[in-house]
Short mmCIF file of C-alpha atoms in Angstrom, two decimals:
data_model
loop_
_atom_site.label_atom_id
_atom_site.label_comp_id
_atom_site.label_asym_id
_atom_site.label_seq_id
_atom_site.Cartn_x
_atom_site.Cartn_y
_atom_site.Cartn_z
CA MET A 202 -0.05 0.23 -0.27
CA ILE A 203 3.10 2.24 0.73
CA ARG A 204 6.58 1.92 -0.44
CA ILE A 205 9.31 3.99 0.34
CA GLU A 206 12.85 4.00 -1.20
CA GLY A 207 15.72 6.17 -0.45
CA LEU A 208 13.35 9.33 0.55
CA LYS A 209 14.88 12.40 0.70
CA LYS A 210 13.56 16.03 1.85
CA SER A 211 15.04 19.18 2.67
CA PHE A 212 13.84 22.88 3.19
CA GLY A 213 16.62 25.38 2.81
CA SER A 214 19.59 24.12 5.05
CA LYS A 215 17.27 22.22 6.85
CA VAL A 216 16.98 18.70 6.41
CA ALA A 217 13.36 17.26 7.05
CA LEU A 218 13.49 13.53 5.78
CA GLU A 219 16.59 11.58 5.16
CA ASN A 220 17.03 8.23 3.26
CA LEU A 221 13.93 6.81 4.72
CA ASP A 222 12.83 3.51 3.61
CA LEU A 223 9.37 2.24 4.00
CA ASN A 224 7.53 -0.85 3.04
CA TRP A 225 3.91 -1.11 4.40
CA ALA A 226 1.18 -3.39 3.42
CA GLY A 227 -1.83 -1.70 4.91
CA GLY A 228 -4.60 -3.67 6.97
CA GLU A 229 -3.69 -2.06 9.99
CA ILE A 230 -3.10 1.00 12.09
CA LEU A 231 0.55 2.22 11.37
CA GLY A 232 1.76 4.77 14.12
CA PHE A 233 4.83 7.14 13.33
CA LEU A 234 6.20 8.18 16.75
CA GLY A 235 8.43 11.11 16.91
CA PRO A 236 8.63 14.98 18.74
CA TYR A 237 7.49 17.99 16.84
CA GLY A 238 9.92 18.30 14.01
CA SER A 239 10.79 15.16 13.46
CA GLY A 240 9.50 14.98 9.58
CA LYS A 241 6.33 13.35 10.59
CA SER A 242 4.05 16.06 8.88
CA THR A 243 6.31 16.64 5.94
CA LEU A 244 6.29 12.50 5.45
CA ILE A 245 2.24 12.87 5.11
CA SER A 246 2.93 16.21 2.75
CA ILE A 247 4.66 13.85 0.48
CA LEU A 248 2.34 10.89 0.70
CA THR A 249 -0.52 12.83 -0.25
CA GLY A 250 1.03 14.84 -3.26
CA GLN A 251 1.30 18.26 -1.40
CA VAL A 252 5.07 18.04 -1.50
CA ASP A 253 7.28 17.15 -4.09
CA PRO A 254 10.50 14.80 -2.64
CA ASP A 255 14.11 15.75 -3.30
CA ALA A 256 15.11 12.40 -3.94
CA GLY A 257 13.90 8.82 -3.66
CA GLN A 258 10.59 6.75 -4.66
CA VAL A 259 7.38 7.18 -3.24
CA GLN A 260 4.17 4.68 -3.94
CA ILE A 261 0.93 4.83 -2.56
CA LEU A 262 -1.46 2.41 -3.77
CA GLY A 263 0.56 0.88 -6.21
CA LYS A 264 1.27 3.99 -8.18
CA ASP A 265 4.08 6.71 -7.67
CA VAL A 266 2.76 9.64 -6.09
CA ARG A 267 3.16 11.91 -8.65
CA ASN A 268 1.12 10.30 -11.31
CA LEU A 269 -2.22 9.70 -8.58
CA GLY A 270 -5.63 10.42 -10.16
CA VAL A 271 -8.79 11.65 -9.24
CA GLU A 272 -9.68 8.09 -9.00
CA ASP A 273 -6.97 7.32 -6.54
CA PHE A 274 -7.42 10.39 -4.26
CA ALA A 275 -11.18 9.61 -3.61
CA GLN A 276 -9.63 6.48 -1.61
CA LEU A 277 -7.99 8.81 0.47
CA GLY A 278 -8.65 10.45 3.67
CA LEU A 279 -6.58 13.55 4.92
CA MET A 280 -7.00 15.19 8.22
CA SER A 281 -5.74 18.71 6.83
CA GLU A 282 -6.03 22.10 7.36
CA ALA A 283 -4.23 22.52 4.06
CA LEU A 284 -7.38 20.77 2.03
CA GLY A 285 -9.40 23.86 3.30
CA PHE A 286 -12.97 24.34 3.80
CA TYR A 287 -15.82 27.17 3.51
CA GLU A 288 -14.98 29.84 6.42
CA THR A 289 -18.39 31.57 5.88
CA LEU A 290 -20.47 28.15 5.85
CA THR A 291 -21.75 26.28 8.89
CA VAL A 292 -20.17 22.93 9.99
CA TYR A 293 -23.26 21.16 8.50
CA GLN A 294 -22.83 22.72 5.16
CA ASN A 295 -19.18 22.02 4.96
CA LEU A 296 -20.09 18.73 5.60
CA SER A 297 -22.97 18.43 3.29
CA PHE A 298 -20.67 19.67 0.58
CA PHE A 299 -18.63 16.81 0.89
CA SER A 300 -21.17 14.12 1.48
CA ARG A 301 -22.82 15.05 -1.78
CA PHE A 302 -19.56 14.74 -3.57
CA PHE A 303 -18.87 11.26 -2.46
CA GLN A 304 -22.39 10.43 -2.50
CA ILE A 305 -22.71 9.77 1.27
CA PRO A 306 -25.96 9.87 2.99
CA MET A 307 -26.17 12.68 5.50
CA GLN A 308 -27.33 10.11 8.21
CA VAL A 309 -23.44 8.89 7.99
CA VAL A 310 -22.73 12.87 8.96
CA ASP A 311 -24.94 13.27 11.33
CA ASP A 312 -24.14 10.14 13.52
CA LEU A 313 -20.26 11.44 13.23
CA LEU A 314 -21.45 14.84 14.44
CA LYS A 315 -23.33 13.35 17.57
CA ARG A 316 -20.26 11.05 17.87
CA LEU A 317 -17.70 13.54 18.29
CA ASP A 318 -20.09 15.66 20.44
CA LEU A 319 -19.96 18.61 17.40
CA TRP A 320 -24.16 18.10 16.93
CA GLU A 321 -25.23 21.00 19.05
CA ASP A 322 -22.69 23.14 17.21
CA ARG A 323 -23.49 22.10 13.61
CA ASP A 324 -25.04 25.46 12.54
CA VAL A 325 -21.76 27.52 13.99
CA LYS A 326 -19.71 28.97 11.04
CA ALA A 327 -16.50 27.43 10.38
CA SER A 328 -14.79 30.57 11.30
CA LYS A 329 -16.17 30.61 14.57
CA LEU A 330 -14.94 27.45 15.21
CA SER A 331 -12.72 26.61 18.13
CA MET A 332 -9.20 24.69 17.52
CA GLY A 333 -10.87 21.39 18.81
CA MET A 334 -14.21 21.90 17.11
CA ARG A 335 -12.20 22.61 13.78
CA GLN A 336 -10.13 19.55 14.35
CA ARG A 337 -13.23 17.59 14.83
CA MET A 338 -14.90 18.82 11.72
CA LEU A 339 -11.82 17.92 9.42
CA LEU A 340 -11.98 14.40 10.60
CA ILE A 341 -15.58 14.02 10.07
CA ARG A 342 -14.74 15.27 6.39
CA ALA A 343 -11.84 12.70 6.09
CA VAL A 344 -13.43 9.59 7.26
CA LEU A 345 -16.95 10.20 6.19
CA HIS A 346 -16.45 8.04 2.70
CA GLN A 347 -14.55 5.08 4.64
CA PRO A 348 -11.40 5.95 2.86
CA LYS A 349 -9.29 2.98 1.94
CA LEU A 350 -6.12 4.84 3.15
CA LEU A 351 -6.53 7.56 5.89
CA PHE A 352 -3.74 9.77 6.86
CA LEU A 353 -3.69 11.45 10.19
CA ASP A 354 -1.53 14.04 11.59
CA GLU A 355 -1.88 14.25 15.18
CA PRO A 356 -5.61 13.80 15.29
CA THR A 357 -5.86 14.12 19.15
CA SER A 358 -3.50 17.01 19.66
CA GLY A 359 -4.63 19.37 21.91
CA LEU A 360 -8.12 17.79 23.11
CA ASP A 361 -9.27 16.74 26.35
CA PRO A 362 -8.99 13.12 27.28
CA THR A 363 -12.55 11.90 26.88
CA LEU A 364 -12.64 13.46 23.15
CA ALA A 365 -9.07 11.79 22.16
CA ARG A 366 -10.88 8.71 23.45
CA LYS A 367 -13.76 8.75 21.29
CA ILE A 368 -11.42 9.47 18.32
CA GLN A 369 -9.51 6.77 19.43
CA ASP A 370 -12.32 4.49 19.20
CA LEU A 371 -13.77 5.77 15.89
CA LEU A 372 -9.83 4.94 14.47
CA LEU A 373 -10.13 1.45 15.55
CA GLU A 374 -13.70 0.63 14.36
CA LEU A 375 -12.64 2.21 10.85
CA LYS A 376 -9.76 0.03 11.30
CA GLU A 377 -11.79 -3.06 11.51
CA LYS A 378 -14.01 -2.43 8.58
CA GLY A 379 -11.14 -2.21 6.13
CA THR A 380 -9.68 1.51 6.48
CA ALA A 381 -5.54 1.27 6.61
CA ILE A 382 -4.54 3.90 8.92
CA PHE A 383 -1.24 5.84 8.57
CA LEU A 384 -0.94 8.14 12.22
CA THR A 385 1.39 10.74 13.04
CA THR A 386 1.62 11.14 17.07
CA HIS A 387 3.97 12.43 19.69
CA ASN A 388 1.61 10.83 22.42
CA MET A 389 3.07 7.71 23.99
CA GLU A 390 -0.14 6.28 25.04
CA GLU A 391 -2.02 6.91 21.93
CA ALA A 392 0.85 5.74 19.92
CA THR A 393 0.79 2.17 22.40
CA ARG A 394 -3.25 2.06 22.44
CA LEU A 395 -3.93 2.29 18.21
CA SER A 396 -0.68 1.12 16.50
CA ASP A 397 -0.41 -2.33 15.15
CA ARG A 398 2.75 -1.35 13.72
CA LEU A 399 5.48 1.55 14.98
CA ALA A 400 7.81 3.35 13.49
CA ILE A 401 10.05 5.87 15.09
CA LEU A 402 10.82 9.06 13.44
CA HIS A 403 14.16 10.60 14.52
CA LYS A 404 15.81 13.64 12.66
CA GLY A 405 14.06 12.49 9.44
CA SER A 406 15.21 8.72 9.48
CA ILE A 407 13.44 5.78 10.94
CA VAL A 408 15.14 4.24 13.60
CA GLU A 409 12.85 1.41 14.54
CA CYS A 410 9.79 -0.29 13.05
CA GLY A 411 7.65 -3.24 13.92
CA SER A 412 4.99 -4.26 16.47
CA LEU A 413 5.29 -3.14 20.00
CA GLU A 414 6.14 -6.87 20.62
CA GLU A 415 8.89 -7.15 18.10
CA ILE A 416 10.43 -3.62 19.00
CA GLY A 417 10.21 -4.53 22.45
CA GLN A 418 11.78 -7.81 22.07
CA ARG A 419 14.90 -6.31 20.22
CA GLN A 420 15.44 -3.16 22.11
CA ALA A 421 15.43 -4.77 25.74
CA THR A 422 18.53 -4.38 27.64
CA GLY A 423 17.74 -6.30 30.94
CA GLU A 424 19.40 -3.67 32.63
CA ASP A 425 17.05 -1.48 35.37
CA LEU A 426 16.02 2.57 34.86
CA VAL A 427 15.79 5.24 36.98
CA THR A 428 13.63 8.19 36.88
CA LEU A 429 15.22 11.32 38.42
CA SER A 430 12.40 13.94 39.37
CA TYR A 431 14.53 17.99 39.94
CA ARG A 432 12.96 20.75 41.77
CA ASN A 433 12.46 22.73 38.74
CA GLY A 434 9.85 20.26 37.56
CA ARG A 435 12.14 18.20 34.69
CA THR A 436 12.50 14.56 34.87
CA LYS A 437 15.65 12.22 33.16
CA THR A 438 15.45 8.73 33.01
CA VAL A 439 19.20 6.81 33.37
CA PRO A 440 20.54 3.58 33.44
CA ARG A 441 20.65 2.70 37.44
CA ALA A 442 24.29 2.39 36.72
CA GLU A 443 24.73 5.81 35.80
CA VAL A 444 22.42 7.54 38.72
CA SER A 445 25.45 8.43 40.75
CA GLN A 446 26.17 10.48 37.97
CA HIS A 447 23.29 12.73 38.07
CA LEU A 448 22.74 13.45 41.46
CA SER A 449 22.99 16.74 42.92
CA ASP A 450 21.13 19.04 45.43
CA GLN A 451 18.53 19.36 42.73
CA VAL A 452 16.92 15.88 42.66
CA VAL A 453 14.06 15.50 44.56
CA GLY A 454 12.86 11.91 44.17
CA MET A 455 13.81 9.01 42.12
CA GLU A 456 11.44 6.09 40.81
CA SER A 457 12.80 2.76 39.35
CA ARG A 458 10.95 2.09 35.67
CA GLU A 459 10.60 -0.87 33.41
CA MET A 460 11.72 -0.80 29.90
CA ASP A 461 8.34 0.56 27.94
CA LEU A 462 8.09 2.68 24.75
CA GLU A 463 9.24 5.74 26.47
CA MET A 464 12.36 4.12 27.35
CA ILE A 465 12.95 2.60 24.21
CA PHE A 466 12.11 5.78 22.58
CA MET A 467 15.07 7.79 24.85
CA LYS A 468 17.58 4.58 23.79
CA LEU A 469 16.98 5.31 20.07
CA THR A 470 16.74 8.82 20.22
CA GLY A 471 18.59 10.00 23.19
CA ALA A 472 15.64 12.30 24.38
CA SER A 473 12.04 11.68 26.02
CA LEU A 474 8.75 12.71 24.64
CA TYR A 475 7.84 13.84 28.00
CA GLU A 476 10.76 15.53 29.23
CA SER A 477 9.91 19.13 30.03
#
């Protein structure tokens, strides 16, 4: 479903993607985990034909992304502000337009609006929506035609836990109905709950890829880890054997940790998504 070989992309002197390779058959949720600026959004932009790569081969649905036609794009779903919507129209009017385009009954839209707590706001103009409301409207637009392949870039970022959970439940149902989902996130919990297969992106390259079980088996070290808490609120996780190197009067607490996805991410990238 997605095949990438030697993908490179830079913006001026900034390297966004470097020698990235991926071969994914679909049929599941593929999570891309990485911090902001790791290249996740650029990758989706290239896969959906919005940005041209500098080098490498990129195929989706068996075709070069530069040769996709209207019938191919009709099989895709993309949650993105870049696609735009009509600011002067209401939520309902915007979604009605897209439902007619895809010949989808409005009952499908109604059900999604209710499910994602937008039904009461269906008559609000798009220009008046909060960020969270816009996010949910964009998601509904992306999934209402049950696409063959769905691209989501940080779909729950900034949402409260209840709404995030509702969106995650919806995505799991879509997967069961046959939609392959390409998901980027910097949320460890979300990546763990949703991803059948996970790719860890660091400085524009994939440094690990596989099921959570496969990654855990490959990256397990058997050594104990300790999380240090500092007076300024920061945390740092280090091997137990190195704790003495990090002790100071600023350390206010220590906690033993088992190897988990966060620890694996730190091992591969040298940083924790949760350090603050």
